[in-house]
Coordinates of C-alpha atoms in Angstrom, one line a residue:
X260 CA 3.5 -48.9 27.6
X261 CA 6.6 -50.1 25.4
X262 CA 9.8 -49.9 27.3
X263 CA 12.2 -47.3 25.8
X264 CA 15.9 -48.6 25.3
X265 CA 18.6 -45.9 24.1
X266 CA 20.8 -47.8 21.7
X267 CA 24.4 -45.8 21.5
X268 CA 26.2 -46.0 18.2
X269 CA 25.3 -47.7 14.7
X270 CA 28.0 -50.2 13.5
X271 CA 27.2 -53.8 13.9
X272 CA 26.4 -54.3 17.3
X273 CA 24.0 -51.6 17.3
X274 CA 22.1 -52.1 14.4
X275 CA 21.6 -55.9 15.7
X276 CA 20.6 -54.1 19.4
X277 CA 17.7 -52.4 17.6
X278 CA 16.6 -55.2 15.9
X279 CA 16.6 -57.4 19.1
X280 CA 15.1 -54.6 20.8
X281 CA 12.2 -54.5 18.2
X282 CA 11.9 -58.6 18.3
X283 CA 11.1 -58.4 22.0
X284 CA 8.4 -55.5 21.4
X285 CA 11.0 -52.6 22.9
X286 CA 11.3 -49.1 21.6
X287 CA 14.8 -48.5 20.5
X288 CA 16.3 -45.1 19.9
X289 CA 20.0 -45.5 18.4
X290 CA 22.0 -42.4 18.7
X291 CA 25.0 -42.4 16.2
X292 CA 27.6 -39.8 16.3
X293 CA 28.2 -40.3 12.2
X294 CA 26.5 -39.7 9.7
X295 CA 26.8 -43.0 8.9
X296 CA 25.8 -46.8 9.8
X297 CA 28.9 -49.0 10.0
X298 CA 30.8 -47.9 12.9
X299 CA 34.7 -49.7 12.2
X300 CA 34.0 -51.0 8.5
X301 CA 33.0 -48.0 7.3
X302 CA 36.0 -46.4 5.2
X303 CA 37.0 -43.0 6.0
X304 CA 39.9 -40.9 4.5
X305 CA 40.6 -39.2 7.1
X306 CA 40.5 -40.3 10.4
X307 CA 37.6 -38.8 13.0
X308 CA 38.1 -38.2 16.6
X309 CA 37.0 -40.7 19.2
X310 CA 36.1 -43.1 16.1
X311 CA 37.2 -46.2 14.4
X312 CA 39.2 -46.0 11.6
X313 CA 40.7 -48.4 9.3
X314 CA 42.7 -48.7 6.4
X315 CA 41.8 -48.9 2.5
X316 CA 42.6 -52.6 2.0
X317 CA 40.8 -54.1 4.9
X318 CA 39.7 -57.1 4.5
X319 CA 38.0 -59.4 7.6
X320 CA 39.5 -62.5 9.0
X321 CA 36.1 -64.3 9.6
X322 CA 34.4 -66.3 6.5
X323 CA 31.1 -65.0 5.6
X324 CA 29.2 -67.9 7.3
X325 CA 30.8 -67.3 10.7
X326 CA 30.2 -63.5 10.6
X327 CA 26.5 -63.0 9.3
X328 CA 23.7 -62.5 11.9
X329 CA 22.0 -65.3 12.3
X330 CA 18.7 -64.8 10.3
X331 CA 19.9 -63.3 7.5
X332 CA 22.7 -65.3 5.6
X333 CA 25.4 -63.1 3.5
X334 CA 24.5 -63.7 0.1
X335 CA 26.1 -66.5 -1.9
X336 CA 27.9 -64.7 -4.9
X337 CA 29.7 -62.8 -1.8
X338 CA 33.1 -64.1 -1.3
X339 CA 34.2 -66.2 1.6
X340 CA 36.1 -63.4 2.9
X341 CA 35.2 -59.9 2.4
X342 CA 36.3 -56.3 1.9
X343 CA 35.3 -53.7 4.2
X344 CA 33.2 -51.9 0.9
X345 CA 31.3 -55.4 1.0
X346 CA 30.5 -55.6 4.7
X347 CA 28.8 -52.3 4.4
X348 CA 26.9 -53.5 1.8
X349 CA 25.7 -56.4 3.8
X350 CA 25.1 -54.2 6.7
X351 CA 22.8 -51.9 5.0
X352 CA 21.3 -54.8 3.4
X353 CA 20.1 -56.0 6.8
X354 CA 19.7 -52.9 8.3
X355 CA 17.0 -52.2 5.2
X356 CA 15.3 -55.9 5.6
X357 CA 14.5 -55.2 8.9
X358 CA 13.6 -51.6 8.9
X359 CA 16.2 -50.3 11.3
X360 CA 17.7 -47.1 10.2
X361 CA 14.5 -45.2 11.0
X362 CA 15.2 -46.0 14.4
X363 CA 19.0 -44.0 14.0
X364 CA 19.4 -40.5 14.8
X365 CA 22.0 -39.7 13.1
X366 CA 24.9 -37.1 14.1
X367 CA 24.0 -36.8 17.7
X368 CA 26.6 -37.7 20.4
X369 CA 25.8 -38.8 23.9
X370 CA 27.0 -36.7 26.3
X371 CA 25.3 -38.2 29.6
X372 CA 24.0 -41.0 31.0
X373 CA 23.0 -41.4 34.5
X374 CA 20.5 -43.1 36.4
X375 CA 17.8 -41.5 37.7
X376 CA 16.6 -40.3 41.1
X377 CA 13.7 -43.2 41.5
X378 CA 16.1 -45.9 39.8
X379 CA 16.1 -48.1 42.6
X380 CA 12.0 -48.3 41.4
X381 CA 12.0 -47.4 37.9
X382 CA 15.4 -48.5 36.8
X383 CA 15.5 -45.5 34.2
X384 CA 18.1 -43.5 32.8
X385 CA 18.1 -39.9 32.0
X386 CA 20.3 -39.4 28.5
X387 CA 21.6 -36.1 27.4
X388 CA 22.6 -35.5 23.7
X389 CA 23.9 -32.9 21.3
X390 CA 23.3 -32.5 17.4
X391 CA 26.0 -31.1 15.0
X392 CA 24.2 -27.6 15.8
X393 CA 25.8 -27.7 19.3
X394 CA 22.2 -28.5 20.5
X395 CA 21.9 -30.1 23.4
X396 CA 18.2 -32.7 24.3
X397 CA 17.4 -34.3 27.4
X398 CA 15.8 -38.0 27.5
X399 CA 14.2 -40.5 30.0
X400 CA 14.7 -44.7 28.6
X401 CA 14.0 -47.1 30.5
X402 CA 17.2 -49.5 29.2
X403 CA 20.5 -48.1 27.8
X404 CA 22.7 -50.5 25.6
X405 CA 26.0 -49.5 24.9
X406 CA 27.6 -50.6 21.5
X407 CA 30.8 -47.8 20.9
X408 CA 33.3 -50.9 20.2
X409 CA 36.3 -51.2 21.6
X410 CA 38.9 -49.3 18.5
X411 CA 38.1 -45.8 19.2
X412 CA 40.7 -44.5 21.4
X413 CA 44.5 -45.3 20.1
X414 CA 46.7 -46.5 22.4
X415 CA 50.3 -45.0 21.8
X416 CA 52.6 -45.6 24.7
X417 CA 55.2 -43.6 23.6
X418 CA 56.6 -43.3 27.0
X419 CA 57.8 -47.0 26.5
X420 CA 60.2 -45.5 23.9
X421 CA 62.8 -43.9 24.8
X422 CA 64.3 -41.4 22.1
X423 CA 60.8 -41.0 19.7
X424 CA 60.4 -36.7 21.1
X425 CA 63.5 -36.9 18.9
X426 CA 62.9 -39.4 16.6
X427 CA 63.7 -37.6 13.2
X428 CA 61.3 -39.7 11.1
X429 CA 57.7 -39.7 11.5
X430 CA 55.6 -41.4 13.5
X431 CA 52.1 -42.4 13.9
X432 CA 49.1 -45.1 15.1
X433 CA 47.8 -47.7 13.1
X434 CA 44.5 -46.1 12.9
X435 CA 46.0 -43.1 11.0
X436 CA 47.4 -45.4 8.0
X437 CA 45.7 -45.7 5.1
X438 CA 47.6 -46.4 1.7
X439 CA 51.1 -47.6 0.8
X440 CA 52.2 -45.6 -2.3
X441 CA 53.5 -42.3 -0.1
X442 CA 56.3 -44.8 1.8
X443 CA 57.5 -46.2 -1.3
X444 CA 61.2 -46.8 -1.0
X445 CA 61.2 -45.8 2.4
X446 CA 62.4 -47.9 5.5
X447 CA 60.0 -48.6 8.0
X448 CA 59.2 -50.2 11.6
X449 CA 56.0 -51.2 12.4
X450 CA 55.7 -52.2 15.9
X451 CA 52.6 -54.9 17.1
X452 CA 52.1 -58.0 15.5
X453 CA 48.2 -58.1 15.9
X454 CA 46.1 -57.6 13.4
X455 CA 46.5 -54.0 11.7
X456 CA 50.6 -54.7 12.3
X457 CA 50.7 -57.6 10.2
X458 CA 48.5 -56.4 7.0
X459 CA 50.5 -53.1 7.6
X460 CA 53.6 -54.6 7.8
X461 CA 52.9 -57.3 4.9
X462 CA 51.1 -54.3 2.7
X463 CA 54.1 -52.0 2.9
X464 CA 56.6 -54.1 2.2
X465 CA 55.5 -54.6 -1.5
X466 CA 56.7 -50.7 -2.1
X467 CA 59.4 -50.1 0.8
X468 CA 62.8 -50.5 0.8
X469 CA 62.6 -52.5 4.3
X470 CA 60.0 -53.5 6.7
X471 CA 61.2 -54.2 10.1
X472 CA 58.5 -56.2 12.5
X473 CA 59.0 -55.3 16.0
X474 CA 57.2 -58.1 18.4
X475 CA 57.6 -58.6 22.0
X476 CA 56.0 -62.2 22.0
X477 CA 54.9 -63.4 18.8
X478 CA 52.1 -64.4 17.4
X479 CA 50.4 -68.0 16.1
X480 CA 50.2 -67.2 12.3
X481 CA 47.0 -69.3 9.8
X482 CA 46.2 -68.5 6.5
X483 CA 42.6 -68.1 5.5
X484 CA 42.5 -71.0 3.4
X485 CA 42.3 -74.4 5.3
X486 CA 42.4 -78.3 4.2
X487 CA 41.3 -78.8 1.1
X488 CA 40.8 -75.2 0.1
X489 CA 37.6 -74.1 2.4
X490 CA 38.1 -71.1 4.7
X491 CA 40.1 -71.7 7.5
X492 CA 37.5 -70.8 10.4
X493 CA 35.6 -73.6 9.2
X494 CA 38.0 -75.6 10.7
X495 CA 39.5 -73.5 14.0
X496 CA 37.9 -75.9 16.8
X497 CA 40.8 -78.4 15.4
X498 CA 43.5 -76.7 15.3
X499 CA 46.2 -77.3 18.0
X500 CA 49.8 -76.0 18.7
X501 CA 51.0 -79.1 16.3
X502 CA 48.6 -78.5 13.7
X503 CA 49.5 -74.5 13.3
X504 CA 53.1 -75.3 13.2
X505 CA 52.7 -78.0 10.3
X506 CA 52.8 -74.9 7.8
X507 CA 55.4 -73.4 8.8
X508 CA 57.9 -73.6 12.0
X509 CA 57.0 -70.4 14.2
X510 CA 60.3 -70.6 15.7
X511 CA 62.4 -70.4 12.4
X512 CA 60.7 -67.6 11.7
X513 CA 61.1 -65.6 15.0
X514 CA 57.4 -65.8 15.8
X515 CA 56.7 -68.2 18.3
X516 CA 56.7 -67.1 22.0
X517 CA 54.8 -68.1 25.1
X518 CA 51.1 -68.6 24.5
X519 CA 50.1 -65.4 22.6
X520 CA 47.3 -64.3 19.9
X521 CA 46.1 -66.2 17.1
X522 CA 46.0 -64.0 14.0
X523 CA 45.4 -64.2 10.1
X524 CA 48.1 -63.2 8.5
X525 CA 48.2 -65.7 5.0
X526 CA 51.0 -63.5 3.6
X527 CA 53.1 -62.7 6.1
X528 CA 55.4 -65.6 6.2
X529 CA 56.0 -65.2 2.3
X530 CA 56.9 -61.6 3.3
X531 CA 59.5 -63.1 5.8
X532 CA 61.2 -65.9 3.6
X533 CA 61.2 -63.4 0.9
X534 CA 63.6 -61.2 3.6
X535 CA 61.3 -57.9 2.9
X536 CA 59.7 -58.2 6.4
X537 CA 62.2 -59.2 8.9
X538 CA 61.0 -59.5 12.7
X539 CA 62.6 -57.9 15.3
X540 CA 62.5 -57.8 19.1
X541 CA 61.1 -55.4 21.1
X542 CA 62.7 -51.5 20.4
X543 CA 65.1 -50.6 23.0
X544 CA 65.7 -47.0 21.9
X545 CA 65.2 -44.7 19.5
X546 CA 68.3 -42.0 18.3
X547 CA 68.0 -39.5 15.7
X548 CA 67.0 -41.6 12.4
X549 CA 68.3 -44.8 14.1
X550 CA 66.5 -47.9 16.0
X551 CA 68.3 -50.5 18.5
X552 CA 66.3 -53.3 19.7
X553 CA 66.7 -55.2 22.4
X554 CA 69.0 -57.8 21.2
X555 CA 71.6 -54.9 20.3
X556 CA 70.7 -55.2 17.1
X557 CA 70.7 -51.2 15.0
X558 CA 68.9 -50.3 11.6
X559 CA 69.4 -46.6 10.5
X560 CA 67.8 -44.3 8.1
X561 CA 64.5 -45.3 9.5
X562 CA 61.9 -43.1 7.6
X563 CA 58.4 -44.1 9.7
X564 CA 57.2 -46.0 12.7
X565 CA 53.4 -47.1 12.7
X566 CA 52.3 -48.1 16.3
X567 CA 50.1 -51.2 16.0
X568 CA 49.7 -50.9 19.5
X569 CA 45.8 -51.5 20.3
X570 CA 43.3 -49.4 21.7
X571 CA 42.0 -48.5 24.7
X572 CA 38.2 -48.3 25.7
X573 CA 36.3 -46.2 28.3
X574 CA 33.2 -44.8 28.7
X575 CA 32.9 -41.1 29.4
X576 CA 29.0 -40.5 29.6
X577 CA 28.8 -42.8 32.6
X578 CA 29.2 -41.5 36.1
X579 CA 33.0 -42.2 36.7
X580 CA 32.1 -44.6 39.4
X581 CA 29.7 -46.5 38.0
X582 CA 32.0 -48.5 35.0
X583 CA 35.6 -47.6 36.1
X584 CA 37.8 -48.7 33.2
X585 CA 41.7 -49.7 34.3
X586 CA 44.6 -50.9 32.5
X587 CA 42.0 -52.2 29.9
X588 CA 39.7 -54.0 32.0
X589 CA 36.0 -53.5 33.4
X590 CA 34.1 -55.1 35.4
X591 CA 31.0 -56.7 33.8
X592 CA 29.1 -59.5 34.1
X593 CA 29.5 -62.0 30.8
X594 CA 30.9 -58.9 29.5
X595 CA 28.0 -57.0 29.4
X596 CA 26.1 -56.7 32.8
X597 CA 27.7 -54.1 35.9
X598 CA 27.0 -56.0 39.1
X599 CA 26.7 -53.6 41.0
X600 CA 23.3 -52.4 39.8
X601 CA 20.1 -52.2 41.5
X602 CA 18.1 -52.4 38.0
X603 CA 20.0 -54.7 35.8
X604 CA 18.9 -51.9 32.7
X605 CA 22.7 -51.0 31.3
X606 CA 24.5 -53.3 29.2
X607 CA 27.1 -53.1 27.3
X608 CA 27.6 -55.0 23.5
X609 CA 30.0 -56.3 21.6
X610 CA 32.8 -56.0 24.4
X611 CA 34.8 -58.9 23.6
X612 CA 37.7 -59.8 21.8
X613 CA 37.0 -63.1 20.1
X614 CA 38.9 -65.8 18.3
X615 CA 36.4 -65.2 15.6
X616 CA 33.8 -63.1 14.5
X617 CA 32.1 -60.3 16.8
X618 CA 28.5 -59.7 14.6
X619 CA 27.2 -63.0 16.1
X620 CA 28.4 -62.8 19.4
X621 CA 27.1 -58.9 19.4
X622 CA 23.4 -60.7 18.1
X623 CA 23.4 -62.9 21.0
X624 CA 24.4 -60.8 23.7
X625 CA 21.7 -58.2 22.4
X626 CA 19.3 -61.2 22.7
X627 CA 19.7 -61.5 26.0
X628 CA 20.0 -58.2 27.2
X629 CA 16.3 -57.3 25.5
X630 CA 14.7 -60.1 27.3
X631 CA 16.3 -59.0 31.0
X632 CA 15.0 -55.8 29.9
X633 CA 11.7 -57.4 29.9
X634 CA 11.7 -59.4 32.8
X635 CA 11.8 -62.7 31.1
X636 CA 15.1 -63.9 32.2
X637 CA 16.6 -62.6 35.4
X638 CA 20.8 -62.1 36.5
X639 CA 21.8 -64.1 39.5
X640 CA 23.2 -62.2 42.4
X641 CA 26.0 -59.6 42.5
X642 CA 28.0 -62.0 44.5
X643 CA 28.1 -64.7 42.0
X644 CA 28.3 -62.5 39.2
X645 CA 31.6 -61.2 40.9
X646 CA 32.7 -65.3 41.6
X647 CA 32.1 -65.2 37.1
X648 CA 34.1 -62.4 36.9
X649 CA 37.2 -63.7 39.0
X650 CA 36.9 -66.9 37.5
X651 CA 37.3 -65.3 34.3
X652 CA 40.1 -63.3 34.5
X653 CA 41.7 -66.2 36.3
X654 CA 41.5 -68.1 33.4
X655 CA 42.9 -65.5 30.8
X656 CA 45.6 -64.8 33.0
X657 CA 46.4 -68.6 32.9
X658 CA 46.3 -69.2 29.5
X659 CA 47.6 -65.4 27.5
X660 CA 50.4 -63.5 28.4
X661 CA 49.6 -59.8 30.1
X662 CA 48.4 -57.8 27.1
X663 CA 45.3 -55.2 27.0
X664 CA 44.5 -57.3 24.2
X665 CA 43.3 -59.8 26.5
X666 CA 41.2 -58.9 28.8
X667 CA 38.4 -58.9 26.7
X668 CA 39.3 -62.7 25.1
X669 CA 36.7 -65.2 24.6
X670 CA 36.8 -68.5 23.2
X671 CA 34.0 -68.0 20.6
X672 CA 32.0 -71.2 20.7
X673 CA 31.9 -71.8 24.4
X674 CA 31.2 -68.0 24.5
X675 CA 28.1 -68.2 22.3
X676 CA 27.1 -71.5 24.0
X677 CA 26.8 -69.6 27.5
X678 CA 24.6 -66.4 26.3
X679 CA 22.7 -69.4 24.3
X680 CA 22.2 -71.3 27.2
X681 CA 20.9 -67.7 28.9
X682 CA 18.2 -67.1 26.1
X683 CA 17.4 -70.9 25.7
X684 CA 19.0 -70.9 22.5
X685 CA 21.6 -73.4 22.6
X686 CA 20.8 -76.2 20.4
X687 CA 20.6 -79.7 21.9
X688 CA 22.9 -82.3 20.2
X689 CA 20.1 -85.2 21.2
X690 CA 16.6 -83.6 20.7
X691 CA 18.5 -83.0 17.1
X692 CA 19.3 -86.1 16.6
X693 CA 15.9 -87.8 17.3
X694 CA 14.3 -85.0 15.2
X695 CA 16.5 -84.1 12.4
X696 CA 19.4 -86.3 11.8
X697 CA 20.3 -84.8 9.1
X698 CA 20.8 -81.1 10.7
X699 CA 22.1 -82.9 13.5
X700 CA 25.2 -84.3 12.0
X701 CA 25.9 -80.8 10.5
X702 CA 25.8 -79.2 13.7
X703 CA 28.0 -81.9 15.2
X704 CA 30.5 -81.8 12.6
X705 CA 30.9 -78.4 12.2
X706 CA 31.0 -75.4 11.5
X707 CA 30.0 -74.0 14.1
X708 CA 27.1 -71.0 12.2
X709 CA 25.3 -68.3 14.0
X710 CA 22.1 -70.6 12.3
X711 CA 22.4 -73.0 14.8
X712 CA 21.8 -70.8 17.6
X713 CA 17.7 -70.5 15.9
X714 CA 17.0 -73.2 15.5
X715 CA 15.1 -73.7 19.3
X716 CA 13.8 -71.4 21.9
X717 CA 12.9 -67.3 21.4
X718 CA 13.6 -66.0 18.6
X719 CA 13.8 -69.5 16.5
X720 CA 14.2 -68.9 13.0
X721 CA 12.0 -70.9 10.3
X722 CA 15.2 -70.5 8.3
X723 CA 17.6 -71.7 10.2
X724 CA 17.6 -75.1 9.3
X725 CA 17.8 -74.7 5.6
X726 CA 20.6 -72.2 6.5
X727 CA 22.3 -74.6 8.1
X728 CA 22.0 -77.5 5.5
X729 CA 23.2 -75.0 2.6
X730 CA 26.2 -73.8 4.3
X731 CA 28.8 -75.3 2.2
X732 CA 26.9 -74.5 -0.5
X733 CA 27.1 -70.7 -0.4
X734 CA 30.8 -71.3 0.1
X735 CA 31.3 -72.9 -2.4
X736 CA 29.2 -70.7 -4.8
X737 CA 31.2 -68.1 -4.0
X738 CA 34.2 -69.7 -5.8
X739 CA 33.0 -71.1 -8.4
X740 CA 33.2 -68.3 -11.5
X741 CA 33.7 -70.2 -14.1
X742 CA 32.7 -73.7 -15.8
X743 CA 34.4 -76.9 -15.0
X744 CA 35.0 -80.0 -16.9
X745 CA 36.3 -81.8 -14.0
X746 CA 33.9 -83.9 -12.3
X747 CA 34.1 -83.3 -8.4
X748 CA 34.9 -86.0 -5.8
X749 CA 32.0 -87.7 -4.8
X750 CA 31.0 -87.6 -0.6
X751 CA 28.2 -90.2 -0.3
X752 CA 29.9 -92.6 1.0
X753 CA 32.0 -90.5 3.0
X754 CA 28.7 -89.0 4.4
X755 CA 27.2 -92.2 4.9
X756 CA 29.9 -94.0 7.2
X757 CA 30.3 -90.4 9.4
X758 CA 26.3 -90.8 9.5
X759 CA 26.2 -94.6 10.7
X760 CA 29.0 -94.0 13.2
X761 CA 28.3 -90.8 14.3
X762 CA 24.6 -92.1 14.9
X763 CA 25.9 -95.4 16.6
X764 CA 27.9 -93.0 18.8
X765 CA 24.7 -90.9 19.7
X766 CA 22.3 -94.1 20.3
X767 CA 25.0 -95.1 22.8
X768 CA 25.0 -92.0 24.6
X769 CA 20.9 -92.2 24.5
X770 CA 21.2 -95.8 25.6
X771 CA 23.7 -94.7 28.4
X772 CA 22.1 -92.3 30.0
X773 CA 18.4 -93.5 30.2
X774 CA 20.0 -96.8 31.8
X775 CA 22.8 -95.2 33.8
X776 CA 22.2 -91.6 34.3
X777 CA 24.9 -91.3 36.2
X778 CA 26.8 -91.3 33.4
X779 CA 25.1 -87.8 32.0
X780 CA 28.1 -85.9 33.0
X781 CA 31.0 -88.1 31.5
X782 CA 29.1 -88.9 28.1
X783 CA 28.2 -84.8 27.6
X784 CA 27.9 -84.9 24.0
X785 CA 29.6 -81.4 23.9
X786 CA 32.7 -83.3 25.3
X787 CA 32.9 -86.2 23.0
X788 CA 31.9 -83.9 20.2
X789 CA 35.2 -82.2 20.6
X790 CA 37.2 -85.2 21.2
X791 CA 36.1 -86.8 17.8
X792 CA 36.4 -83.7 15.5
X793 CA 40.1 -83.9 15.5
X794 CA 40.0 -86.9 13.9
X795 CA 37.4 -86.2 11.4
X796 CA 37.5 -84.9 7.5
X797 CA 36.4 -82.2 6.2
X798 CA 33.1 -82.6 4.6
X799 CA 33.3 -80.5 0.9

């Protein structure tokens, strides 16, 4: 019989849990609370408890090419980076091609999970829901995969701020903003520099009197656009500390701070030199109308404050013991797994805060999950799935400053690279080379696509490689609307001399190791491959 998997909620990571599911031969059954696929892109008026909201003007911060799942490119007329109208066209594109919203029940909420009493044996779950009618159903699956996000529940410390019960403007989260036009003229504070604070803070100030920017740390600031006008996250694995600053000094403009965030914010230092944002430390006080921050500093006749603040997640159908969720953190394997498990048959997706897009990562970790489901790849033991899980928040709490933000962080490449290497996905640089030279240098060079990861092993793609090889062509498509009499610069002998000395480097490393092999480790192409990108142009 077909293993039964409960898929919970219906924005990206769940519709890419179905479709996983149905690759590996499973049964999925997503319940969505909505009426709606989409899950945070999809644009709602008014905000809806215990749900993601956003704001009209959204647009992402990943390209399309970073952000697609990675069998089914984003079309090429689509622009580079795209408004949240356009990513719910592509989702329901996808979720059509592959057939997965007859899988969706639509406005039923989960109200239970639990194991049952033979799970030790059977590893099942019994599910209770509830329809709109108040209706309550009982299930048994035999996997549950949890994909409710991690931007449904606002975080608004107002007990950090003193002074806002009598604060005599209004006040809200980020979640509940929408539009501009109703502050126009108005002075306003918007504290958090993260994402929704800076478009908040950038879109506002183009119809209020004043922004003020209220940061504790600061934030690394990049514009979408990168060298030679291609989108920025083309180009991420090169960017250092130097490199960011070459814009624009972070310091001058009251940004930089210990090692914090990296963000997208192309408009923001316009905003700044044009003095209609000014930044601000961290609010001391609130009195009446009237905000001091800490450096002593006072603005009055403050009309609204917007908490940018984050969110918090949790997980209230579990038993409370089983996934305890504190100051932001939860224990879990990769992300995903509870160690503590008898039956490794609860998983959670799309549970991670990367430096780059979440649809891909969401994709892999579903592909994963499905075939642990099945027996095909197996965990390793709770203790060194706990050693994983110290080891990671080791290294977060080395490199960020304390933050909720951040205790979900991953690095996106060597994120993908590990669930990869779990599937037997990740691509090898040197079967590549000897096979397809020509794939193999755009793989080494970069970007870094969700094709790449099909190219080998379950769930290969027979379209990965042209995928791969057209990349820069569906950027470029996207920009260009109208005729040109300019001829464009010609790359072949760019191309060629990157081809002969990146192939010299790789018939090295081939030569190396099948004479010295203990010289495997030190020559990692991985490793070199970083090193040399740095110093590397851009290919377009």
């Amino acid at each position: 019989m077909s293993r039964r998997v409960c898929v919970i909620g219906g924005g990206s990571s769940g519709l890419t849990s179905i479709k996983c599911c149905l690759d590996e031969g499973l049964e999925p059954t997503c319940f969505e609370s909505s009426d709606d696929i989409g899950g945070l892109w999809r644009f709602k008026e008014n905000p809806e408890a215990d749900r993601a909201s956003i704001y009209h003007s959204v647009i992402i911060n990943t390209s399309k090419e970073m952000m697609c799942f990675s069998d089914f490119p984003i079309p090429a007329h689509f622009p580079n980076y795209m408004h949240n109208s356009l990513i719910m066209d592509y989702f329901r594109m996808y979720a059509e091609h592959f057939q997965l919203t007859k899988h969706i029940r639509f406005q039923i909420r989960v109200l239970q999970v639990k194991p049952r009493p033979d799970f030790s044996r059977s590893g099942q779950w019994d599910v209770e829901t509830e329809n709109k009618k108040g209706e309550k159903e009982k299930h048994i699956f035999d996997a549950v995969m949890i994909c409710i996000g991690h931007h449904c529940h606002p975080n608004l410390p107002l007990h950090d701020f003193p002074g806002i019960d009598k604060f005599k403007g209004q006040y809200f989260h980020s979640r509940d903003y929408k539009t501009a036009e109703e502050w126009r003229g108005k002075r306003v504070v918007v504290i958090g520099i993260g994402n929704s604070g800076g478009d908040i803070a950038v879109e506002l100030s183009r119809v209020t009197k004043q922004v003020f920017l209220s940061t504790r740390r600061g934030a690394w600031i990049l514009n979408r656009v990168g060298q030679q006008g291609v989108p920025m996250d083309f180009q991420l694995n090169r960017l250092g500390e130097n490199k960011i600053n070459q814009r624009f000094n972070h310091s001058l403009y009251s940004l930089q701070k210990k090692e914090n965030g990296i963000y997208f914010k192309p408009v923001l230092p316009n905003r700044i030199l044009s003095g209609t944002v000014q930044v601000k430390p961290n609010i001391r006080r609130l009195q009446g109308s009237s905000i001091e921050f800490d450096d002593g500093t006072v603005e009055d006749n403050i009309d609204l404050v917007v908490f940018a603040t984050g969110y918090n997640f949790s997980f209230p159908f579990l038993p409370s013991n089983m996934l305890p969720v504190s100051g932001n953190k939860a224990n879990l394997y990769k992300y995903m797994f509870p160690p503590g498990l008898e039956r490794p048959t609860l998983v959670v997706i799309g549970l991670v805060q990367p430096l780059g897009a979440i649809m891909p990562i969401s994709e892999m970790q579903a592909r994963w999950a499905t075939r642990v489901f099945k027996g095909l790849n197996k965990l390793p033991s709770m203790d060194c799935m706990l050693k994983d899980i110290k080891h990671k928040e080791e290294t977060i709490a080395k490199r960020y400053v304390t933050s909720q933000r951040h205790t979900i962080q991953v690095e996106y490449i060597d994120y993908m690279d590990q669930i990869a290497y779990q599937v037997g996905a990740r691509p090898s640089l040197l079967g590549l080379f000897l096979r397809d030279p020509g794939v193999w240098l755009c793989v080494l060079l970069g970007p870094c696509t969700p094709y790449q990861y099909r190219l080998r092993g379950p769930g290969q793609w027979d379209g990965a490689r042209q995928a791969i090889l057209t990349t820069w062509d569906r950027m470029a498509g996207a920009l260009k609307t109208r005729p040109s009499d300019i001829p464009e610069p010609k790359q072949s002998s760019l191309l060629l001399t990157l081809t002969v000395g990146a192939a010299a480097l790789a018939l090295g490393y081939y030569w190396n190791i099948h004479n010295h092999p203990s010289l495997l480790i030190a020559l990692d192409p991985t490793t070199w491959q970083d090193k040399i990108k740095p110093y590397l142009p851009v290919l377009w």
